[in-house]
mmCIF file with all atom_site columns, C-alpha atoms in Angstrom:
data_model
loop_
_atom_site.group_PDB
_atom_site.id
_atom_site.type_symbol
_atom_site.label_atom_id
_atom_site.label_alt_id
_atom_site.label_comp_id
_atom_site.label_asym_id
_atom_site.label_entity_id
_atom_site.label_seq_id
_atom_site.pdbx_PDB_ins_code
_atom_site.Cartn_x
_atom_site.Cartn_y
_atom_site.Cartn_z
_atom_site.occupancy
_atom_site.B_iso_or_equiv
_atom_site.pdbx_formal_charge
_atom_site.auth_seq_id
_atom_site.auth_comp_id
_atom_site.auth_asym_id
_atom_site.auth_atom_id
_atom_site.pdbx_PDB_model_num
ATOM 1   C CA . UNK A 1 1   ? 41.300  -14.608 10.123  1.00 48.00 ? 28  UNK A CA 1
ATOM 2   C CA . UNK A 1 2   ? 37.944  -14.108 8.424   1.00 49.00 ? 29  UNK A CA 1
ATOM 3   C CA . UNK A 1 3   ? 36.972  -10.842 6.848   1.00 51.00 ? 30  UNK A CA 1
ATOM 4   C CA . UNK A 1 4   ? 33.471  -9.475  6.900   1.00 51.00 ? 31  UNK A CA 1
ATOM 5   C CA . UNK A 1 5   ? 33.683  -8.382  3.277   1.00 49.00 ? 32  UNK A CA 1
ATOM 6   C CA . UNK A 1 6   ? 34.294  -11.906 1.949   1.00 47.00 ? 33  UNK A CA 1
ATOM 7   C CA . UNK A 1 7   ? 30.594  -12.366 1.184   1.00 47.00 ? 34  UNK A CA 1
ATOM 8   C CA . UNK A 1 8   ? 29.622  -12.712 -2.451  1.00 47.00 ? 35  UNK A CA 1
ATOM 9   C CA . UNK A 1 9   ? 28.553  -9.495  -4.077  1.00 47.00 ? 36  UNK A CA 1
ATOM 10  C CA . UNK A 1 10  ? 24.838  -9.569  -4.764  1.00 49.00 ? 37  UNK A CA 1
ATOM 11  C CA . UNK A 1 11  ? 23.574  -8.722  -8.216  1.00 49.00 ? 38  UNK A CA 1
ATOM 12  C CA . UNK A 1 12  ? 21.185  -5.760  -8.389  1.00 49.00 ? 39  UNK A CA 1
ATOM 13  C CA . UNK A 1 13  ? 17.591  -6.829  -8.841  1.00 53.00 ? 40  UNK A CA 1
ATOM 14  C CA . UNK A 1 14  ? 14.287  -5.208  -9.698  1.00 54.00 ? 41  UNK A CA 1
ATOM 15  C CA . UNK A 1 15  ? 12.771  -6.416  -6.464  1.00 56.00 ? 42  UNK A CA 1
ATOM 16  C CA . UNK A 1 16  ? 11.724  -3.997  -3.761  1.00 58.00 ? 43  UNK A CA 1
ATOM 17  C CA . UNK A 1 17  ? 14.231  -3.806  -0.934  1.00 58.00 ? 44  UNK A CA 1
ATOM 18  C CA . UNK A 1 18  ? 12.754  -2.709  2.364   1.00 57.00 ? 45  UNK A CA 1
ATOM 19  C CA . UNK A 1 19  ? 15.532  -0.845  4.118   1.00 59.00 ? 46  UNK A CA 1
ATOM 20  C CA . UNK A 1 20  ? 13.721  1.140   6.778   1.00 57.00 ? 47  UNK A CA 1
ATOM 21  C CA . UNK A 1 21  ? 10.414  -0.324  7.884   1.00 66.00 ? 48  UNK A CA 1
ATOM 22  C CA . UNK A 1 22  ? 9.597   2.717   10.026  1.00 73.00 ? 49  UNK A CA 1
ATOM 23  C CA . UNK A 1 23  ? 9.506   5.249   7.195   1.00 78.00 ? 50  UNK A CA 1
ATOM 24  C CA . UNK A 1 24  ? 6.051   6.011   5.815   1.00 85.00 ? 51  UNK A CA 1
ATOM 25  C CA . UNK A 1 25  ? 5.922   7.428   2.310   1.00 88.00 ? 52  UNK A CA 1
ATOM 26  C CA . UNK A 1 26  ? 3.518   10.349  2.061   1.00 92.00 ? 53  UNK A CA 1
ATOM 27  C CA . UNK A 1 27  ? 1.708   11.648  -1.005  1.00 93.00 ? 54  UNK A CA 1
ATOM 28  C CA . UNK A 1 28  ? 4.331   14.298  -1.802  1.00 93.00 ? 55  UNK A CA 1
ATOM 29  C CA . UNK A 1 29  ? 7.129   11.703  -1.776  1.00 94.00 ? 56  UNK A CA 1
ATOM 30  C CA . UNK A 1 30  ? 5.072   9.413   -4.005  1.00 94.00 ? 57  UNK A CA 1
ATOM 31  C CA . UNK A 1 31  ? 4.505   12.257  -6.484  1.00 95.00 ? 58  UNK A CA 1
ATOM 32  C CA . UNK A 1 32  ? 8.239   12.999  -6.499  1.00 95.00 ? 59  UNK A CA 1
ATOM 33  C CA . UNK A 1 33  ? 9.061   9.358   -7.249  1.00 94.00 ? 60  UNK A CA 1
ATOM 34  C CA . UNK A 1 34  ? 6.449   9.179   -10.027 1.00 95.00 ? 61  UNK A CA 1
ATOM 35  C CA . UNK A 1 35  ? 7.840   12.378  -11.588 1.00 95.00 ? 62  UNK A CA 1
ATOM 36  C CA . UNK A 1 36  ? 11.430  11.067  -11.519 1.00 95.00 ? 63  UNK A CA 1
ATOM 37  C CA . UNK A 1 37  ? 10.547  7.637   -12.915 1.00 95.00 ? 64  UNK A CA 1
ATOM 38  C CA . UNK A 1 38  ? 8.392   9.044   -15.722 1.00 94.00 ? 65  UNK A CA 1
ATOM 39  C CA . UNK A 1 39  ? 10.640  12.022  -16.554 1.00 95.00 ? 66  UNK A CA 1
ATOM 40  C CA . UNK A 1 40  ? 7.815   14.515  -16.057 1.00 95.00 ? 67  UNK A CA 1
ATOM 41  C CA . UNK A 1 41  ? 7.178   17.464  -13.814 1.00 95.00 ? 68  UNK A CA 1
ATOM 42  C CA . UNK A 1 42  ? 5.732   17.078  -10.351 1.00 95.00 ? 69  UNK A CA 1
ATOM 43  C CA . UNK A 1 43  ? 2.591   18.904  -11.522 1.00 96.00 ? 70  UNK A CA 1
ATOM 44  C CA . UNK A 1 44  ? 1.964   16.288  -14.229 1.00 96.00 ? 71  UNK A CA 1
ATOM 45  C CA . UNK A 1 45  ? 2.725   13.442  -11.813 1.00 96.00 ? 72  UNK A CA 1
ATOM 46  C CA . UNK A 1 46  ? 0.413   14.976  -9.203  1.00 96.00 ? 73  UNK A CA 1
ATOM 47  C CA . UNK A 1 47  ? -2.422  15.279  -11.719 1.00 96.00 ? 74  UNK A CA 1
ATOM 48  C CA . UNK A 1 48  ? -1.902  11.698  -12.866 1.00 96.00 ? 75  UNK A CA 1
ATOM 49  C CA . UNK A 1 49  ? -1.974  10.404  -9.290  1.00 96.00 ? 76  UNK A CA 1
ATOM 50  C CA . UNK A 1 50  ? -5.080  12.460  -8.448  1.00 96.00 ? 77  UNK A CA 1
ATOM 51  C CA . UNK A 1 51  ? -6.943  11.171  -11.508 1.00 97.00 ? 78  UNK A CA 1
ATOM 52  C CA . UNK A 1 52  ? -5.914  7.590   -10.742 1.00 96.00 ? 79  UNK A CA 1
ATOM 53  C CA . UNK A 1 53  ? -7.132  7.844   -7.150  1.00 95.00 ? 80  UNK A CA 1
ATOM 54  C CA . UNK A 1 54  ? -10.385 9.482   -8.288  1.00 96.00 ? 81  UNK A CA 1
ATOM 55  C CA . UNK A 1 55  ? -11.027 6.688   -10.791 1.00 96.00 ? 82  UNK A CA 1
ATOM 56  C CA . UNK A 1 56  ? -10.361 3.995   -8.179  1.00 96.00 ? 83  UNK A CA 1
ATOM 57  C CA . UNK A 1 57  ? -12.621 5.770   -5.656  1.00 96.00 ? 84  UNK A CA 1
ATOM 58  C CA . UNK A 1 58  ? -15.437 6.208   -8.178  1.00 96.00 ? 85  UNK A CA 1
ATOM 59  C CA . UNK A 1 59  ? -15.286 2.534   -9.108  1.00 96.00 ? 86  UNK A CA 1
ATOM 60  C CA . UNK A 1 60  ? -15.410 1.430   -5.470  1.00 96.00 ? 87  UNK A CA 1
ATOM 61  C CA . UNK A 1 61  ? -18.291 3.814   -4.682  1.00 95.00 ? 88  UNK A CA 1
ATOM 62  C CA . UNK A 1 62  ? -20.228 2.272   -7.591  1.00 95.00 ? 89  UNK A CA 1
ATOM 63  C CA . UNK A 1 63  ? -19.609 -1.190  -6.110  1.00 94.00 ? 90  UNK A CA 1
ATOM 64  C CA . UNK A 1 64  ? -17.044 -2.279  -8.685  1.00 96.00 ? 91  UNK A CA 1
ATOM 65  C CA . UNK A 1 65  ? -13.978 -4.350  -7.915  1.00 96.00 ? 92  UNK A CA 1
ATOM 66  C CA . UNK A 1 66  ? -10.830 -2.549  -9.086  1.00 96.00 ? 93  UNK A CA 1
ATOM 67  C CA . UNK A 1 67  ? -8.041  -4.818  -10.324 1.00 96.00 ? 94  UNK A CA 1
ATOM 68  C CA . UNK A 1 68  ? -4.551  -3.459  -10.948 1.00 94.00 ? 95  UNK A CA 1
ATOM 69  C CA . UNK A 1 69  ? -2.608  -6.299  -12.554 1.00 94.00 ? 96  UNK A CA 1
ATOM 70  C CA . UNK A 1 70  ? 0.735   -6.744  -10.839 1.00 92.00 ? 97  UNK A CA 1
ATOM 71  C CA . UNK A 1 71  ? -0.359  -4.709  -7.806  1.00 94.00 ? 98  UNK A CA 1
ATOM 72  C CA . UNK A 1 72  ? -3.569  -6.024  -6.294  1.00 96.00 ? 99  UNK A CA 1
ATOM 73  C CA . UNK A 1 73  ? -7.362  -6.055  -6.101  1.00 97.00 ? 100 UNK A CA 1
ATOM 74  C CA . UNK A 1 74  ? -9.536  -3.505  -4.270  1.00 97.00 ? 101 UNK A CA 1
ATOM 75  C CA . UNK A 1 75  ? -12.954 -4.931  -3.360  1.00 96.00 ? 102 UNK A CA 1
ATOM 76  C CA . UNK A 1 76  ? -15.810 -2.962  -1.760  1.00 96.00 ? 103 UNK A CA 1
ATOM 77  C CA . UNK A 1 77  ? -17.385 -4.712  1.225   1.00 96.00 ? 104 UNK A CA 1
ATOM 78  C CA . UNK A 1 78  ? -20.239 -4.082  3.612   1.00 94.00 ? 105 UNK A CA 1
ATOM 79  C CA . UNK A 1 79  ? -19.712 -4.858  7.298   1.00 94.00 ? 106 UNK A CA 1
ATOM 80  C CA . UNK A 1 80  ? -22.839 -5.709  9.275   1.00 95.00 ? 107 UNK A CA 1
ATOM 81  C CA . UNK A 1 81  ? -23.986 -3.989  12.442  1.00 95.00 ? 108 UNK A CA 1
ATOM 82  C CA . UNK A 1 82  ? -22.617 -5.708  15.529  1.00 95.00 ? 109 UNK A CA 1
ATOM 83  C CA . UNK A 1 83  ? -22.265 -5.353  19.258  1.00 95.00 ? 110 UNK A CA 1
ATOM 84  C CA . UNK A 1 84  ? -19.040 -4.166  20.825  1.00 94.00 ? 111 UNK A CA 1
ATOM 85  C CA . UNK A 1 85  ? -17.877 -2.618  24.087  1.00 94.00 ? 112 UNK A CA 1
ATOM 86  C CA . UNK A 1 86  ? -17.009 0.940   25.002  1.00 91.00 ? 113 UNK A CA 1
ATOM 87  C CA . UNK A 1 87  ? -13.342 0.731   26.054  1.00 92.00 ? 114 UNK A CA 1
ATOM 88  C CA . UNK A 1 88  ? -13.710 3.587   28.553  1.00 91.00 ? 115 UNK A CA 1
ATOM 89  C CA . UNK A 1 89  ? -16.464 2.094   30.693  1.00 93.00 ? 116 UNK A CA 1
ATOM 90  C CA . UNK A 1 90  ? -16.953 -1.460  29.384  1.00 90.00 ? 117 UNK A CA 1
ATOM 91  C CA . UNK A 1 91  ? -20.634 -0.908  28.547  1.00 93.00 ? 118 UNK A CA 1
ATOM 92  C CA . UNK A 1 92  ? -22.084 -2.635  25.464  1.00 94.00 ? 119 UNK A CA 1
ATOM 93  C CA . UNK A 1 93  ? -22.209 -0.423  22.387  1.00 94.00 ? 120 UNK A CA 1
ATOM 94  C CA . UNK A 1 94  ? -23.664 -0.832  18.912  1.00 94.00 ? 121 UNK A CA 1
ATOM 95  C CA . UNK A 1 95  ? -21.142 -0.644  16.083  1.00 94.00 ? 122 UNK A CA 1
ATOM 96  C CA . UNK A 1 96  ? -23.070 0.530   13.037  1.00 95.00 ? 123 UNK A CA 1
ATOM 97  C CA . UNK A 1 97  ? -22.928 -1.107  9.632   1.00 95.00 ? 124 UNK A CA 1
ATOM 98  C CA . UNK A 1 98  ? -20.581 0.540   7.156   1.00 95.00 ? 125 UNK A CA 1
ATOM 99  C CA . UNK A 1 99  ? -18.942 0.249   3.780   1.00 94.00 ? 126 UNK A CA 1
ATOM 100 C CA . UNK A 1 100 ? -15.256 -0.575  3.652   1.00 95.00 ? 127 UNK A CA 1
ATOM 101 C CA . UNK A 1 101 ? -12.631 -1.794  1.179   1.00 96.00 ? 128 UNK A CA 1
ATOM 102 C CA . UNK A 1 102 ? -10.497 -4.902  1.265   1.00 96.00 ? 129 UNK A CA 1
ATOM 103 C CA . UNK A 1 103 ? -7.205  -5.172  -0.592  1.00 96.00 ? 130 UNK A CA 1
ATOM 104 C CA . UNK A 1 104 ? -5.575  -8.372  -1.788  1.00 96.00 ? 131 UNK A CA 1
ATOM 105 C CA . UNK A 1 105 ? -1.940  -8.309  -2.915  1.00 94.00 ? 132 UNK A CA 1
ATOM 106 C CA . UNK A 1 106 ? -1.090  -9.630  -6.352  1.00 94.00 ? 133 UNK A CA 1
ATOM 107 C CA . UNK A 1 107 ? 1.376   -12.479 -6.611  1.00 93.00 ? 134 UNK A CA 1
ATOM 108 C CA . UNK A 1 108 ? 3.934   -10.141 -8.186  1.00 91.00 ? 135 UNK A CA 1
ATOM 109 C CA . UNK A 1 109 ? 3.771   -7.635  -5.327  1.00 91.00 ? 136 UNK A CA 1
ATOM 110 C CA . UNK A 1 110 ? 3.799   -10.399 -2.730  1.00 92.00 ? 137 UNK A CA 1
ATOM 111 C CA . UNK A 1 111 ? 6.905   -11.937 -4.341  1.00 90.00 ? 138 UNK A CA 1
ATOM 112 C CA . UNK A 1 112 ? 8.615   -8.515  -4.503  1.00 89.00 ? 139 UNK A CA 1
ATOM 113 C CA . UNK A 1 113 ? 8.004   -7.927  -0.793  1.00 87.00 ? 140 UNK A CA 1
ATOM 114 C CA . UNK A 1 114 ? 9.144   -11.417 0.179   1.00 87.00 ? 141 UNK A CA 1
ATOM 115 C CA . UNK A 1 115 ? 12.218  -12.275 -1.955  1.00 82.00 ? 142 UNK A CA 1
#
């Protein structure tokens, strides 16, 4: 008779373990996690997150590439005007040119997500 608990016990690791793929972390949950990990208040963590996001946004607006070592690279891009179709009636429609951002995972984050 084989028991289900006979598997080797896994050692804890620092890698990210995705348990529930349907859960989406919102800003408040992120602030709570930052506060717990840094032993600060949620107000300090919120201010730190806000300033970080502002700095990243300002850099991208100025056309700079923002590199966060161990996390990834944010790169501003310009998409050209192109033709598309209106899904309601199938008529051709012009999709205007716009600025957007691409994100490339760092090797460290990619390895953490895919152990």
